[in-house]
Short mmCIF file of C-alpha atoms in Angstrom, two decimals:
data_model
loop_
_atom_site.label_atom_id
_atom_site.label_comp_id
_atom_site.label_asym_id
_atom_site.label_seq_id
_atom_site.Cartn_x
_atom_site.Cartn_y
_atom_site.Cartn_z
CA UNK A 9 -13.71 6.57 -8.61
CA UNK A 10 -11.90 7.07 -5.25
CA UNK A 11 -11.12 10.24 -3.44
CA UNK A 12 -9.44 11.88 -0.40
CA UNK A 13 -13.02 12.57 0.81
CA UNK A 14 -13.26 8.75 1.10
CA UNK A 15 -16.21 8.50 -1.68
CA UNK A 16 -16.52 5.70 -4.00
CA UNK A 17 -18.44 6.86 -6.77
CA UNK A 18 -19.77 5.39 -10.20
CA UNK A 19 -20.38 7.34 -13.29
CA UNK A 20 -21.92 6.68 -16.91
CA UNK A 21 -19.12 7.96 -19.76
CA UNK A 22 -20.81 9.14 -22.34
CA UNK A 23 -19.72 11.21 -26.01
CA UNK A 24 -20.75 14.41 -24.16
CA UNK A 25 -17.98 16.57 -22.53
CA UNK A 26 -19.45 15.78 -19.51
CA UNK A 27 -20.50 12.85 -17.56
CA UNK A 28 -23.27 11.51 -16.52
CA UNK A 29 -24.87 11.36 -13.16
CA UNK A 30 -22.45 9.83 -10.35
CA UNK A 31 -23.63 7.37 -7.41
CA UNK A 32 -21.91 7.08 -4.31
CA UNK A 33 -21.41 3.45 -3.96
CA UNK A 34 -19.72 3.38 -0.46
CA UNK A 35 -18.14 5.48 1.70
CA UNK A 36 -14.65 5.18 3.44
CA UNK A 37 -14.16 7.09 7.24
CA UNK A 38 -10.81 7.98 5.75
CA UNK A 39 -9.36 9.00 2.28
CA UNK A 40 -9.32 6.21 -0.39
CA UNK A 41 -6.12 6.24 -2.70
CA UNK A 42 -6.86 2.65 -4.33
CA UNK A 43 -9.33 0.67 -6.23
CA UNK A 44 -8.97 -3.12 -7.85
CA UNK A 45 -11.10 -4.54 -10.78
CA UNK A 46 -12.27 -8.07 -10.83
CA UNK A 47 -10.70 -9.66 -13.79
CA UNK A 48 -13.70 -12.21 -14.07
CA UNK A 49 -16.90 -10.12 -13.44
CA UNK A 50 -17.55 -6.43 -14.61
CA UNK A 51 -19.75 -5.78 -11.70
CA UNK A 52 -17.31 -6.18 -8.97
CA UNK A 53 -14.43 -4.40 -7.86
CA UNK A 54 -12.54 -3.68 -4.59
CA UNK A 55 -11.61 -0.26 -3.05
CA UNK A 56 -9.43 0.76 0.32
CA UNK A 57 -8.83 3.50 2.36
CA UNK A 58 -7.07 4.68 5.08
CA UNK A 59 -9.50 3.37 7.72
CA UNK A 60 -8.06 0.27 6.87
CA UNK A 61 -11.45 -1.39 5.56
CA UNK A 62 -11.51 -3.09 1.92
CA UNK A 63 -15.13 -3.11 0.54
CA UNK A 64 -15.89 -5.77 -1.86
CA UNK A 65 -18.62 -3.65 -4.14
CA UNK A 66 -21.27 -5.42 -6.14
CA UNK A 67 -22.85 -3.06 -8.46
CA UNK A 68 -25.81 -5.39 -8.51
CA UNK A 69 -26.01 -4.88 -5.10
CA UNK A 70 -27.32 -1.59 -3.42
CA UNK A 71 -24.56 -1.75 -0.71
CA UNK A 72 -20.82 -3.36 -0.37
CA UNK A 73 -21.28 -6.74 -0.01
CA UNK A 74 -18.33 -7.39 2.60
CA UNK A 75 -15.56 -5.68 4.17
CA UNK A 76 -12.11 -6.77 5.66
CA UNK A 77 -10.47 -4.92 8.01
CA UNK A 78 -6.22 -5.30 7.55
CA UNK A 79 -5.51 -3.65 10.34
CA UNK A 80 -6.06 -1.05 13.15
CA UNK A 81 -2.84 0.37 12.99
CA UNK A 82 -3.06 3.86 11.40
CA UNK A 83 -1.51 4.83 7.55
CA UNK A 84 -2.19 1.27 6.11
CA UNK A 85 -2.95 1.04 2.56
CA UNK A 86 -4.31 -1.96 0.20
CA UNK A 87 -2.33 -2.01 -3.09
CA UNK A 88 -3.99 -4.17 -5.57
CA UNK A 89 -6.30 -7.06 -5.52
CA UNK A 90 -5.81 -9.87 -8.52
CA UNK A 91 -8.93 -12.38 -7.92
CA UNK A 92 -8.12 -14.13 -4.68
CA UNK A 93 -5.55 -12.38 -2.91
CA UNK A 94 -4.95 -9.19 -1.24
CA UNK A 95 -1.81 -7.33 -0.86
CA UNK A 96 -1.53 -4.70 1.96
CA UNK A 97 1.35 -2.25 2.37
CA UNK A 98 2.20 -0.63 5.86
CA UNK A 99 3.53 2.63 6.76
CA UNK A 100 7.18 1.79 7.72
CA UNK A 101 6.12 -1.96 8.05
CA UNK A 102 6.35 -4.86 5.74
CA UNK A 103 4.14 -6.20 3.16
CA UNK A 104 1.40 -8.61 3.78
CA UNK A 105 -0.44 -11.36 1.48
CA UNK A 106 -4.40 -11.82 2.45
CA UNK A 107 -7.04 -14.23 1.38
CA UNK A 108 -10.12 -12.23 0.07
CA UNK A 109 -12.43 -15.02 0.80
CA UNK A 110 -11.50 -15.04 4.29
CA UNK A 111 -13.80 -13.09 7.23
CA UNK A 112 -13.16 -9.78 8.63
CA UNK A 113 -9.86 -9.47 11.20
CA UNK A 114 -8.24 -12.58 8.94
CA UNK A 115 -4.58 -13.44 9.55
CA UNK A 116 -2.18 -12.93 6.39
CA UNK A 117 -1.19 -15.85 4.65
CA UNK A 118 2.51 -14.71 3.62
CA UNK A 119 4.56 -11.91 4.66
CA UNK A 120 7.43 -10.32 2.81
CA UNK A 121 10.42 -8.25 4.53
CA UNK A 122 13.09 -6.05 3.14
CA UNK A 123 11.96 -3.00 1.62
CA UNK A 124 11.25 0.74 3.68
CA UNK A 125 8.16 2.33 2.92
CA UNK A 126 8.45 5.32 5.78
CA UNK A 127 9.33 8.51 3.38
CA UNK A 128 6.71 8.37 1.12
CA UNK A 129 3.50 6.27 0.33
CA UNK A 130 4.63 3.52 -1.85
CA UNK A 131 2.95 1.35 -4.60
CA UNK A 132 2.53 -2.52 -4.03
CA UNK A 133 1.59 -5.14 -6.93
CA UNK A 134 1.07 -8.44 -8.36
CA UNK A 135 3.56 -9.32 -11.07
CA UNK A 136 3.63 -12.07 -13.43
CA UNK A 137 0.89 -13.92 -15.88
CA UNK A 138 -0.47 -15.78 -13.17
CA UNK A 139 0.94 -13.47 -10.11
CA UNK A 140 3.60 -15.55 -8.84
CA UNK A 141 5.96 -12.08 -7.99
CA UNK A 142 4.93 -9.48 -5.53
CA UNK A 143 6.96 -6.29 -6.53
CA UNK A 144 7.20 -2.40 -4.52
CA UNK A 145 8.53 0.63 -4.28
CA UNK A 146 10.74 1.44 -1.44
CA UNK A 147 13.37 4.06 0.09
CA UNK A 148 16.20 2.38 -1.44
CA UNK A 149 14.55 1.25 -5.07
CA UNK A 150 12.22 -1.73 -5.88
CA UNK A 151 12.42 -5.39 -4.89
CA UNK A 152 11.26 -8.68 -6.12
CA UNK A 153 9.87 -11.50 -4.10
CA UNK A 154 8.69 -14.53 -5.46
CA UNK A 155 5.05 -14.81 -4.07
CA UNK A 156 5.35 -18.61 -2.52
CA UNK A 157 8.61 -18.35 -0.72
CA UNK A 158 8.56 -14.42 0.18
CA UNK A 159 12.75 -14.87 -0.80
CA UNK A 160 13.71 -11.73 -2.61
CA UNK A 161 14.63 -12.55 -6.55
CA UNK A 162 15.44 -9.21 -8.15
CA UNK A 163 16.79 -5.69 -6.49
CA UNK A 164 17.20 -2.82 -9.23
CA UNK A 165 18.43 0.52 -8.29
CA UNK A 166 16.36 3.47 -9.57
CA UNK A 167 18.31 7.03 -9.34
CA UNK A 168 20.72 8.82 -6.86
CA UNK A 169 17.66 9.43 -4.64
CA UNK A 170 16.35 5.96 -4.51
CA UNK A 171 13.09 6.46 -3.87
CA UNK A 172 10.19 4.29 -5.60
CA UNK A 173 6.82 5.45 -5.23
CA UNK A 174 4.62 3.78 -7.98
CA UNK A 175 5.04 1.02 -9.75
CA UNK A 176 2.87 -0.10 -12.61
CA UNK A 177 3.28 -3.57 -14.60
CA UNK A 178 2.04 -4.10 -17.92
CA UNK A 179 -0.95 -6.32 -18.21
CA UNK A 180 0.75 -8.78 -20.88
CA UNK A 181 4.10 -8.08 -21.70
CA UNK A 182 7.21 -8.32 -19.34
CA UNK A 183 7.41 -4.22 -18.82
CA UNK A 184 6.80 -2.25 -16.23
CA UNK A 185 6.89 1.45 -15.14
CA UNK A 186 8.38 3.42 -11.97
CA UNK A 187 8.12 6.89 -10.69
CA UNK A 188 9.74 8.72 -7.81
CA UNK A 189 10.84 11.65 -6.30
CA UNK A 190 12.87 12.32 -9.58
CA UNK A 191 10.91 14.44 -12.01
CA UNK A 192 10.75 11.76 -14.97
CA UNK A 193 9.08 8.08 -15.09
CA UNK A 194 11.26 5.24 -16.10
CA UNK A 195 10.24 2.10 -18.33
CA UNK A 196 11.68 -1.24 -17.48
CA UNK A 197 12.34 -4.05 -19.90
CA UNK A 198 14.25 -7.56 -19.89
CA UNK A 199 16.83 -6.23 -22.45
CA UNK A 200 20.07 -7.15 -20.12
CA UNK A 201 22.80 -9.44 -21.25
CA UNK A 202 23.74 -10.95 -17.83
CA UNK A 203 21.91 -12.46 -14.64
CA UNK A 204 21.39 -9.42 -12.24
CA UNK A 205 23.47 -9.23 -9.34
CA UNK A 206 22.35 -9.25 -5.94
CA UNK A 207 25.75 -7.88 -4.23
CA UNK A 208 24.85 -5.14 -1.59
CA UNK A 209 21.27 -6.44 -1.28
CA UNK A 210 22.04 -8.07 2.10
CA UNK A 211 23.15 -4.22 3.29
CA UNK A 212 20.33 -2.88 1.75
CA UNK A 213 18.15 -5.07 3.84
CA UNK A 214 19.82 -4.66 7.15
CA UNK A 215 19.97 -0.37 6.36
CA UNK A 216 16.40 -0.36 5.79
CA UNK A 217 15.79 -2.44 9.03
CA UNK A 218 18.18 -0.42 11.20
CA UNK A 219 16.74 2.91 9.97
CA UNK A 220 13.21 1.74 10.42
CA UNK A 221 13.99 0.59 14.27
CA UNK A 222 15.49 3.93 14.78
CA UNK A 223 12.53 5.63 13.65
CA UNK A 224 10.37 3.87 15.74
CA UNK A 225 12.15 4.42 18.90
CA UNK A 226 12.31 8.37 18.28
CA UNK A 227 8.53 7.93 18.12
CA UNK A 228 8.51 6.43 21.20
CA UNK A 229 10.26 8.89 22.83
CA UNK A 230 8.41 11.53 21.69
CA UNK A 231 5.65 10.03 22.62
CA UNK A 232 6.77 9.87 26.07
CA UNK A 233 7.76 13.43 26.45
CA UNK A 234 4.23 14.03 25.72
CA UNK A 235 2.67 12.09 27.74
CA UNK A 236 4.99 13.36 30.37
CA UNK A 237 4.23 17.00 29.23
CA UNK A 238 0.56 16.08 29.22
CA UNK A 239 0.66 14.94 32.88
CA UNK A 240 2.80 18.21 34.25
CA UNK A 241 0.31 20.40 32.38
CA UNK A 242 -2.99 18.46 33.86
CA UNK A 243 -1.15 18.67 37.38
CA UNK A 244 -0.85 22.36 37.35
CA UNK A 245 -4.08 23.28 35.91
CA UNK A 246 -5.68 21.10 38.93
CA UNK A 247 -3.38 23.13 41.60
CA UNK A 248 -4.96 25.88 40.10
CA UNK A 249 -8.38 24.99 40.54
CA UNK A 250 -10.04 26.63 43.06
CA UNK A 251 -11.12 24.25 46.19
#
């Protein structure tokens, strides 16, 4: 289990309404919104939070057994781990592909571009029987990229608002789920009788890039007022001081 409290804890179900006797297993300076099981061991899983450390727990182990650090930047967010890889979604930033097995501080190994993920935390996942598609919520829907080449495949509208927060495949079959801002959840299947079109995607891409670079530089400015404000402030209260 993960919390906002930034806990990882373990507990025994039993047939009892209650459960048993919780463990902290690690602990997170920062909330934790998202944990990954490893498909090949029952012992192991993965957790992150927004400290921007992944633990790699061992329940065999009495502490995590490693740790990789994404990034420094602040809101950063790990959305799933299948096995080898790591996928790591940034607030109003792109989407990056990391090696598990590699040290802490590693470099990402692919990059994909074209979503917006500023509004709203959004969901990040593996898709595919062996992972080959990386698929997200964004601002403007949910995209496709094929893993390999980071080129965009598929681009489906969700409602009037647009937004995609989660998004949920199933483990076996070609269906997936979605959620937004909208008050319903929406199930996806390949029922369509013609190739999807990618008109408008191009626009898509460049909207989401011009409103992300105009966010950014109204952060900047604001961060220069206060600074500026900072320094005015500090210079009075010294020509206040007595001598």
């Amino acid at each position: 289990m993960c919390g906002c409290d930034g806990q990882i804890c373990i507990a025994e179900l039993s047939a009892l309404p209650h459960c048993g006797k919780t463990k902290c297993v690690a602990q997170h300076r920062g909330a934790s919104h998202k944990l990954g099981l490893d498909p090949d061991s029952p012992f192991k899983f993965l957790t992150s939070g927004e400290d921007a450390i992944v633990f790699a727990i061992d329940l065999r182990q009495g502490q995590p057994a490693s740790k990789v650090v994404v990034t420094r930047e602040k809101e950063k967010r790990v959305g799933l781990h299948n096995g080898t890889e790591l996928l790591a979604s940034y607030n109003d930033e792109d989407i990056y592909l990391f090696n598990s097995s590699h040290v802490d501080g590693a470099q990402y190994v692919k990059r994909h571009k074209g979503h917006r993920n500023n509004a709203t935390v959004k969901g990040v996942n593996f898709y595919g029987p062996r992972s080959e598609f990386v698929m997200s919520g964004s601002d403007c829907g949910h995209i496709f990229w094929e893993k390999s080449s980071c080129q965009i495949v598929q681009y489906m509208e969700w409602d009037k608002g647009g937004t995609i927060n989660c998004i949920e495949a199933h483990p076996y079959l070609p269906v997936m789920a979605t959620s937004g801002l909208d008050r319903n959840a929406k199930i996806w299947v390949p029922t369509a009788k013609v190739i999807t079109c990618l008109a408008g995607l191009n626009s898509v891409i460049k909207r989401n890039k011009q409103g992300r670079d105009k966010d950014r530089q109204h952060h900047t400015h604001l961060f220069e007022s206060h600074m500026l404000w900072f320094l005015m402030h500090h210079l009075t209260q010294r020509g206040h001081c007595p001598q």
